[in-house]
Short mmCIF file of C-alpha atoms in Angstrom, two decimals:
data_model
loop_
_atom_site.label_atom_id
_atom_site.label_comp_id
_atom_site.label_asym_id
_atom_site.label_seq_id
_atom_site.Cartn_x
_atom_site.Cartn_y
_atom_site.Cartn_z
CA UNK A 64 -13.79 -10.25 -24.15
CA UNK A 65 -10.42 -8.83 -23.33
CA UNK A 66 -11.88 -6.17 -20.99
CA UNK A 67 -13.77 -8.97 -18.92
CA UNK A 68 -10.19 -11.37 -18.93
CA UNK A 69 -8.12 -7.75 -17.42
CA UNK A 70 -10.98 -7.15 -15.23
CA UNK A 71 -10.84 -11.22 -14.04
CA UNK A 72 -6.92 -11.01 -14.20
CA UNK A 73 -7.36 -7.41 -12.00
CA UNK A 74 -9.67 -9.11 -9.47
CA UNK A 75 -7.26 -12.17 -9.06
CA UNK A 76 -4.26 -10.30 -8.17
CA UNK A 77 -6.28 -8.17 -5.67
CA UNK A 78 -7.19 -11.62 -3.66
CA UNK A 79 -4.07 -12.83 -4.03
CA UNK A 80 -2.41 -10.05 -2.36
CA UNK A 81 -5.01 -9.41 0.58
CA UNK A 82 -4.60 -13.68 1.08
CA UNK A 83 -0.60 -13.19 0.77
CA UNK A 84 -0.44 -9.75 2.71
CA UNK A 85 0.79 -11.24 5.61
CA UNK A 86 4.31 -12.21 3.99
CA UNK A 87 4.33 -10.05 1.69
CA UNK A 88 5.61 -7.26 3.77
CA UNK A 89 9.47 -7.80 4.07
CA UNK A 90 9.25 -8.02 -0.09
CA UNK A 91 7.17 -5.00 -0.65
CA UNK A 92 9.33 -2.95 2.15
CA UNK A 93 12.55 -4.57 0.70
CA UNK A 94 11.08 -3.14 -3.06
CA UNK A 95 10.67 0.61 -1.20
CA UNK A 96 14.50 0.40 -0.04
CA UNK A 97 15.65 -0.80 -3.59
CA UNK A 98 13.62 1.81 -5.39
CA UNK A 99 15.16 4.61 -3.10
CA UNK A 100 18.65 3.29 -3.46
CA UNK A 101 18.62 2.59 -7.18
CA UNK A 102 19.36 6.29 -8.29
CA UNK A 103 22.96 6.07 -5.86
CA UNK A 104 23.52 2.74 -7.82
CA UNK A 105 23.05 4.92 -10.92
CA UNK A 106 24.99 7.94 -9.89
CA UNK A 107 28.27 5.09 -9.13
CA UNK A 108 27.69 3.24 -12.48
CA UNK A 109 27.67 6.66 -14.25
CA UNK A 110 31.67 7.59 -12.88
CA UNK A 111 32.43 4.16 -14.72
CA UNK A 112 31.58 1.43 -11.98
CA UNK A 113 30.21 -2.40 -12.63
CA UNK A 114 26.56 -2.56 -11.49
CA UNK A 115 27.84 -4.97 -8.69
CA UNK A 116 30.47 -3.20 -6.80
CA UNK A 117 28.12 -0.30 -6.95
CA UNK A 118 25.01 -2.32 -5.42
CA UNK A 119 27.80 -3.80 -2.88
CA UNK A 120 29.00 0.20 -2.17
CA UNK A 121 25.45 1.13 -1.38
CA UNK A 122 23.76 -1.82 0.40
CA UNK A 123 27.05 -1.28 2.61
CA UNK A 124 26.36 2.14 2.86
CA UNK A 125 22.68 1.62 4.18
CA UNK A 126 23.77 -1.22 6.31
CA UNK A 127 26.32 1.43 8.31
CA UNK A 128 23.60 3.88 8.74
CA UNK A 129 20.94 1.57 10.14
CA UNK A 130 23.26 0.07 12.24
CA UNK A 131 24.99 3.40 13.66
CA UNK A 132 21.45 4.64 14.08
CA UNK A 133 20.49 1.75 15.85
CA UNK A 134 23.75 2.06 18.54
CA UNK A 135 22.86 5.78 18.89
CA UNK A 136 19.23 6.19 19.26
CA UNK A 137 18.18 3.40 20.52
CA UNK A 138 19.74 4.00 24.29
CA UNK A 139 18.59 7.54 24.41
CA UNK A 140 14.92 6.35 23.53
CA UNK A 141 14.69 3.51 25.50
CA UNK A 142 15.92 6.22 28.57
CA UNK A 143 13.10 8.71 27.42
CA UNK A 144 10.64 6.21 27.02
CA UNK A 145 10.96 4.76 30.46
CA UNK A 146 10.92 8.85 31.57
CA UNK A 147 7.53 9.59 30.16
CA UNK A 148 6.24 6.63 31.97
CA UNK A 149 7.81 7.86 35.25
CA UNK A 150 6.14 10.99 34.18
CA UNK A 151 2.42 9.89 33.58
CA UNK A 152 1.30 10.29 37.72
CA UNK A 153 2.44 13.71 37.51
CA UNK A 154 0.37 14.62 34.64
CA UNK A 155 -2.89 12.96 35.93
CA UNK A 156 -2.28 14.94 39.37
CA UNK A 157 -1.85 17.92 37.56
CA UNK A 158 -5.17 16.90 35.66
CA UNK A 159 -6.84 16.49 39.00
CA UNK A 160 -5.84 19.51 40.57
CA UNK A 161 -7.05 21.86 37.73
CA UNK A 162 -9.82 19.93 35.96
CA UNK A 163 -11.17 17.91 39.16
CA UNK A 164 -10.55 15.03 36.85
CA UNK A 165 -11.29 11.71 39.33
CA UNK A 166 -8.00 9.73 38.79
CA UNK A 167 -7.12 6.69 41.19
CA UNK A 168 -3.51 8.13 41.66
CA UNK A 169 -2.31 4.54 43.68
CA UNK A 170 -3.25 2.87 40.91
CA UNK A 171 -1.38 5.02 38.37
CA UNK A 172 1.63 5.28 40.26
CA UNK A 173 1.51 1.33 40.64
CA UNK A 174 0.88 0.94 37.17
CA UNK A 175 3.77 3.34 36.23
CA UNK A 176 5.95 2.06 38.07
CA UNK A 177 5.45 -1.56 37.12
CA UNK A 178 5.75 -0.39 33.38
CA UNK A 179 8.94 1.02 34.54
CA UNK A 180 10.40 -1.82 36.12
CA UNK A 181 9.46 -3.79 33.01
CA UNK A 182 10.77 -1.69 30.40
CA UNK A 183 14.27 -1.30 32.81
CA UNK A 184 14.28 -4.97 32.54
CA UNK A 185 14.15 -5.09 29.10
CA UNK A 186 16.56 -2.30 28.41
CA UNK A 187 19.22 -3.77 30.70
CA UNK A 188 18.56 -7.61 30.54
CA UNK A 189 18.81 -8.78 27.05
CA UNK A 190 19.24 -12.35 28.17
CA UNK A 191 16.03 -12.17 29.74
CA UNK A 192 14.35 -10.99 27.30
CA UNK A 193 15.17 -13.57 24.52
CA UNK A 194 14.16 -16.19 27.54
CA UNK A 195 10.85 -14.66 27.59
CA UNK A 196 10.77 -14.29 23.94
CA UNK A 197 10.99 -17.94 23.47
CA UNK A 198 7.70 -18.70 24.85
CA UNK A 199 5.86 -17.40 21.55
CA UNK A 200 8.59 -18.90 19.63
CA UNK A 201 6.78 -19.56 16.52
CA UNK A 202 5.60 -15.63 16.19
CA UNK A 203 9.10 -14.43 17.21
CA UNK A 204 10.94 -16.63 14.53
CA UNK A 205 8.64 -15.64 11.94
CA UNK A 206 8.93 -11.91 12.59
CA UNK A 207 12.98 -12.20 12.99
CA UNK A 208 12.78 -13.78 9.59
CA UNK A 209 11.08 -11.40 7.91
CA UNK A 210 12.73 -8.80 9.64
CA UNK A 211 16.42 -10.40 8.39
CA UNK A 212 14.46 -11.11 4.65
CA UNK A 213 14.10 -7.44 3.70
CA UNK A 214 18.35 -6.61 3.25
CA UNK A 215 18.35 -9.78 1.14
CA UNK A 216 15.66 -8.46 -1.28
CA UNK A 217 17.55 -4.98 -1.33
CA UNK A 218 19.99 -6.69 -2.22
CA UNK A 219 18.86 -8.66 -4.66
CA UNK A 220 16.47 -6.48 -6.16
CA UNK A 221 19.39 -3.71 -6.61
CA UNK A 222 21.48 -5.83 -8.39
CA UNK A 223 19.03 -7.09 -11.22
CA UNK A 224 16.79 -3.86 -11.29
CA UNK A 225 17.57 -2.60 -14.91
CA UNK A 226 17.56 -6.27 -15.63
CA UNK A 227 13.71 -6.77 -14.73
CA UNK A 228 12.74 -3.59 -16.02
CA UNK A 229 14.31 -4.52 -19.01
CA UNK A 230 12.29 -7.91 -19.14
CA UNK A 231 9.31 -5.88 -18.29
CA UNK A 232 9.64 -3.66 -20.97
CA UNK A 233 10.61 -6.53 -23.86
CA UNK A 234 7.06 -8.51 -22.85
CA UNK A 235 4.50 -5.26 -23.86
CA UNK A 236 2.81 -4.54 -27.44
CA UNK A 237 5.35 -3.12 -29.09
CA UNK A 238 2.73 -0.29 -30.13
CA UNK A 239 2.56 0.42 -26.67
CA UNK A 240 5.78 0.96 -25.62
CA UNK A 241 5.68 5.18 -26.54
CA UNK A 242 2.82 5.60 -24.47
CA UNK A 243 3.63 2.75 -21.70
CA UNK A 244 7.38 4.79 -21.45
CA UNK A 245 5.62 8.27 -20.91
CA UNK A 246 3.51 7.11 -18.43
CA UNK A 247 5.65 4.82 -16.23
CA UNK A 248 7.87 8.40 -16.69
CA UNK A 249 5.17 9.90 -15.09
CA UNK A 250 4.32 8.00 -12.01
CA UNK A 251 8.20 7.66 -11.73
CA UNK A 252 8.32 11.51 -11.12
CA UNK A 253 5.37 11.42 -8.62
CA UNK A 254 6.43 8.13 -6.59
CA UNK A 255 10.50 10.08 -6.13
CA UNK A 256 8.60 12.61 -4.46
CA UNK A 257 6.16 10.73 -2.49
CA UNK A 258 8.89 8.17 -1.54
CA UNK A 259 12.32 10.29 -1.60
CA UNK A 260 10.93 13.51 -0.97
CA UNK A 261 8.09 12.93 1.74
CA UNK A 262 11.22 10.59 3.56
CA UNK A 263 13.60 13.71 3.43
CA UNK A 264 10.81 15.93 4.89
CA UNK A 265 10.07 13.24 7.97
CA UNK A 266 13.75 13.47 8.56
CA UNK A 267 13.78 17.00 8.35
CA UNK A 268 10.63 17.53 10.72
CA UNK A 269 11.93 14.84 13.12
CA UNK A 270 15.16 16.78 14.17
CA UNK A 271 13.49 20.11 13.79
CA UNK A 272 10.78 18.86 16.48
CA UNK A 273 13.24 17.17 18.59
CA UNK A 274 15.71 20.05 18.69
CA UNK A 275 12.52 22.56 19.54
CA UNK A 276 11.83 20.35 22.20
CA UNK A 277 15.06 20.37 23.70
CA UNK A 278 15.65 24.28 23.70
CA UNK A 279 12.63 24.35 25.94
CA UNK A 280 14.01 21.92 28.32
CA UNK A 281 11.95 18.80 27.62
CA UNK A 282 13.52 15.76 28.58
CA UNK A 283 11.44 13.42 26.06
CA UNK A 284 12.32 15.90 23.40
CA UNK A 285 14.16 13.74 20.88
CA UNK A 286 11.82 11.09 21.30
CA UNK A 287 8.55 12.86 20.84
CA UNK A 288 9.98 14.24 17.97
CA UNK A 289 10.74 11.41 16.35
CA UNK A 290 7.62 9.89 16.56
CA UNK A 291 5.84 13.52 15.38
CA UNK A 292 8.61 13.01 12.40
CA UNK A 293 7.84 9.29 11.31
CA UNK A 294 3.63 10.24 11.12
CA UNK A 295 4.25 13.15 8.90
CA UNK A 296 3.73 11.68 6.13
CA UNK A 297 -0.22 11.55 7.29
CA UNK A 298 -1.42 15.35 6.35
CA UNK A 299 -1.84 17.13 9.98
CA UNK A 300 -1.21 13.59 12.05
CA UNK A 301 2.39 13.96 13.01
CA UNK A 302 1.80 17.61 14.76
CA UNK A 303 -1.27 16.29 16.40
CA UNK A 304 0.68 13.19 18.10
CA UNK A 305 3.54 15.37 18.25
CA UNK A 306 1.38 18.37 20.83
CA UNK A 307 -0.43 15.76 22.63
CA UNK A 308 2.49 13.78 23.80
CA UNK A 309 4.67 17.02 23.95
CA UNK A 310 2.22 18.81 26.42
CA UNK A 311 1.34 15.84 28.35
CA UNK A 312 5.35 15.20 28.92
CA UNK A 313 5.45 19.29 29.54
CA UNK A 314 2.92 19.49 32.10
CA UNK A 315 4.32 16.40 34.10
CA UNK A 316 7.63 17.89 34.09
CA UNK A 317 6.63 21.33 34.96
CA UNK A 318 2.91 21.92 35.76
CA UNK A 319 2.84 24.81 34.33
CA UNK A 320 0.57 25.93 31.90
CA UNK A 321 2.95 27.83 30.04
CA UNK A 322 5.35 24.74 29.19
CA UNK A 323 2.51 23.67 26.81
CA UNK A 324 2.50 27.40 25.06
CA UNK A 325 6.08 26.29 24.54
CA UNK A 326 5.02 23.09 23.08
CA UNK A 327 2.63 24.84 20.33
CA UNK A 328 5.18 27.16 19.58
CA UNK A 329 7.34 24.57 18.39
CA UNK A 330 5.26 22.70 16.29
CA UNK A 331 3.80 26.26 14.72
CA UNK A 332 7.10 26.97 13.92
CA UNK A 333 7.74 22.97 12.42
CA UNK A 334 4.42 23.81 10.70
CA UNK A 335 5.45 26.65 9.13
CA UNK A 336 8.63 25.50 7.48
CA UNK A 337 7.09 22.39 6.49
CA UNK A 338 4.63 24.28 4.39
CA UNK A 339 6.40 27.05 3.03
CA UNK A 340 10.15 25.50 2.62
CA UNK A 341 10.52 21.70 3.36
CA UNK A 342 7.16 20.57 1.09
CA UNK A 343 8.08 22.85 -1.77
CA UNK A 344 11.88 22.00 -2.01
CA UNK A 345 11.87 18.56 -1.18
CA UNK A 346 8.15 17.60 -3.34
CA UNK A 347 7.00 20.34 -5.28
CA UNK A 348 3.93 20.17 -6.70
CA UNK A 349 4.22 16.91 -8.20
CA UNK A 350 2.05 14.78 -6.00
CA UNK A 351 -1.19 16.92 -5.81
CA UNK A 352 -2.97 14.70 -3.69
CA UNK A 353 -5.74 16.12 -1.32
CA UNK A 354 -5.07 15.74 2.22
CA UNK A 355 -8.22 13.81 2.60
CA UNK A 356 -7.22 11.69 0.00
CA UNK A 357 -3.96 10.65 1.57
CA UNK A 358 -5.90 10.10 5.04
CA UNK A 359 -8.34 8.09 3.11
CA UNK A 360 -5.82 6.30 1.56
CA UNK A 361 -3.62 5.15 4.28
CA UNK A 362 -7.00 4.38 6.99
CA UNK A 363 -8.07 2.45 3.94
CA UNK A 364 -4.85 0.40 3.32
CA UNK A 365 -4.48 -0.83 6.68
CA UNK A 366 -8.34 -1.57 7.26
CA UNK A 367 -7.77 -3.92 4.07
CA UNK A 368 -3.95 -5.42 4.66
CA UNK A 369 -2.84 -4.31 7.88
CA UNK A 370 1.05 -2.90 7.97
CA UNK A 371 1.55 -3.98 4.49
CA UNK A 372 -1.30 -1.41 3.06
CA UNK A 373 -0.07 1.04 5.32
CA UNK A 374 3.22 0.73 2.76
CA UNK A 375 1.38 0.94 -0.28
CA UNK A 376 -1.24 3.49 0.49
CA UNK A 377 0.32 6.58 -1.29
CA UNK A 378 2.10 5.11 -3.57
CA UNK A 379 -0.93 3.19 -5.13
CA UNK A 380 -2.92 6.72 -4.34
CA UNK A 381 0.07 8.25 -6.39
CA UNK A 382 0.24 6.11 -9.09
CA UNK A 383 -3.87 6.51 -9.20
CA UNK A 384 -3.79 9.54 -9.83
CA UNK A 385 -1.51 9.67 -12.51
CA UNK A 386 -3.68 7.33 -14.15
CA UNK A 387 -7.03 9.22 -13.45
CA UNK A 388 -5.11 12.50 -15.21
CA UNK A 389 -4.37 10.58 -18.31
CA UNK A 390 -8.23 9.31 -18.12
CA UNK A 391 -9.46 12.97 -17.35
CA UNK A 392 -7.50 14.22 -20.57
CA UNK A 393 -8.50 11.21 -22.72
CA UNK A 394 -12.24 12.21 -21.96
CA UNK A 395 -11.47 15.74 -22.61
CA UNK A 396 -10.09 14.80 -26.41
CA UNK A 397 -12.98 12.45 -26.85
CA UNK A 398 -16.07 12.93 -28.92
CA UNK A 399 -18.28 12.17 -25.72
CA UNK A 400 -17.25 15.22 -23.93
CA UNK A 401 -17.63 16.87 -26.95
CA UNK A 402 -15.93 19.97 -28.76
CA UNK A 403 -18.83 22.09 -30.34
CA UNK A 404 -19.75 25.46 -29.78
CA UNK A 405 -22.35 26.24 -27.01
CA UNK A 406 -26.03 26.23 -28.31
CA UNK A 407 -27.04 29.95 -28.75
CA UNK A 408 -30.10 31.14 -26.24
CA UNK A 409 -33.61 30.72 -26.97
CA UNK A 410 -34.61 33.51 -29.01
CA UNK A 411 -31.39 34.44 -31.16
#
């Protein structure tokens, strides 16, 4: 009976979340920011701070870094995007001229250079963009609102973290609690690395592919490599984004063959590090998920709840498999897998 009322209570909070994914995203992002801040909050409560000047220090703290990112990247990417889509005629002549590829190049160029117009606009005309932006007023309120929800949850969330855990903890079996503790220790160790450690290796990759870039004289270097950067975290995705865009942004600025030899060089190089310094440092071995597995996982969070299972992918994988190790070694210990001595063969 209490198997089939988990299994009910299981199947009830899976349609509740794929009904509520839509707003569920600002909490679940805001939870991801809070979990990677909390150990700062720690650190400042440990030299003899109140919980509440230290949540105040490091909300602040990640306030001034999004911000200052904001001012500094965001001009230099809206410059390189509106470059690369100068850049796209080039490319398809240089297509046509050594692959015989049929491209209407009028039509390009028109296209291009409407895009570019546009995207000028926006980068130079705020005013006229909030005009336009009022027009799907309902969609744009909503997504400013959950945009400006997610510091408030930090927040929150930060503050009262130990508090809820506490709760949390004070509601189970108290027979439970040894085993409960080891585990949640556990997936604890394995979600720091997915979370903390696959974040410091994006980071990592990101400038190391943007400052390859630049050394061989790509102008949408820092861009490119920031986007090759953010889809790291998908096993093999970010170089593959990362090379495509890189040598179709080399061979419009050059149209040379060699610029895209350039352009693999780089991201061999990324590779490299990543595997044999960045992963090992910054992870370890503690996540031990397949690579198909994490593909898998992510296609199949955001076939099932969009952006919001595109969040929870690995850690749910992570957490998964923590759980599936504990099963594996319970079935291992168990009489069904059995502990006897191998039959002898036939005959002795």
């Amino acid at each position: 009976m209490n198997r089939w009322l988990v299994l009910a209570l299981a199947g009830g909070l899976g349609g509740l979340l794929y009904l509520l994914a839509p707003m569920l995203t600002p909490f679940v992002a805001g939870a991801l920011v809070a979990y990677l801040a909390d150990p700062w909050v720690d650190r400042l409560e440990r030299t003899g701070l109140r919980r509440l000047p230290a949540v105040i220090l490091v909300f602040a703290g990640i306030v001034l870094l999004f911000v200052a990112l904001l001012l500094l990247l965001l001009p230099v990417l809206a410059e390189q995007i509106g470059g690369f889509i100068d850049d796209l005629p080039a490319f398809f002549r240089w297509l046509q001229k050594h692959f015989g590829v049929k491209v209407r190049l009028g039509n390009l160029e028109q296209i291009a250079a409407t895009l570019s117009a546009y995207w000028q606009k926006i980068g130079g005309d705020a005013a006229a963009v909030l005009e336009s932006l009022t027009h799907s007023g309902a969609v744009i309120v909503s997504w400013v609102l959950n945009l400006a929800l997610i510091p408030v949850v930090v927040f929150y969330l930060l503050r009262d973290w130990n508090v809820m855990l506490g709760h949390v903890r004070g509601l189970l079996p108290r027979r439970w609690v040894p085993g409960v503790a080891r585990l949640v220790g556990e997936v604890d160790g394995v979600l720091s690395a997915v979370f903390r450690g696959q974040f410091m290796v994006m980071v990592a990759l990101g400038a190391i592919y943007s400052l390859g870039l630049w050394l061989i004289g790509l102008k949408q270097g820092l861009l490119i490599g920031l986007i090759a950067g953010l889809v790291s975290f998908i096993p093999y995705a970010g170089a593959v984004a990362g090379v495509t865009l890189a040598a179709i942004a080399a061979l419009a600025q050059s149209g040379e063959f060699s610029s895209v030899v350039s352009v693999l060089v780089v991201f061999g190089i990324g590779h490299l590090l990543e595997g044999m310094w960045l992963t090992p440092w910054l992870i370890g071995n503690q996540i031990g998920l397949h690579p198909v597995a994490v593909i898998f996982a992510v296609l199949a969070g955001g076939q099932l709840f969009g952006f919001l299972g595109v969040l929870l992918a690995l850690p749910l994988a992570a957490v998964v498999m923590v759980l599936l190790r504990h099963i594996h070694g319970l079935y291992k210990d168990s009489d069904w897998y059995g502990t006897g001595s191998t039959p002898p063969p036939d005959g002795e």
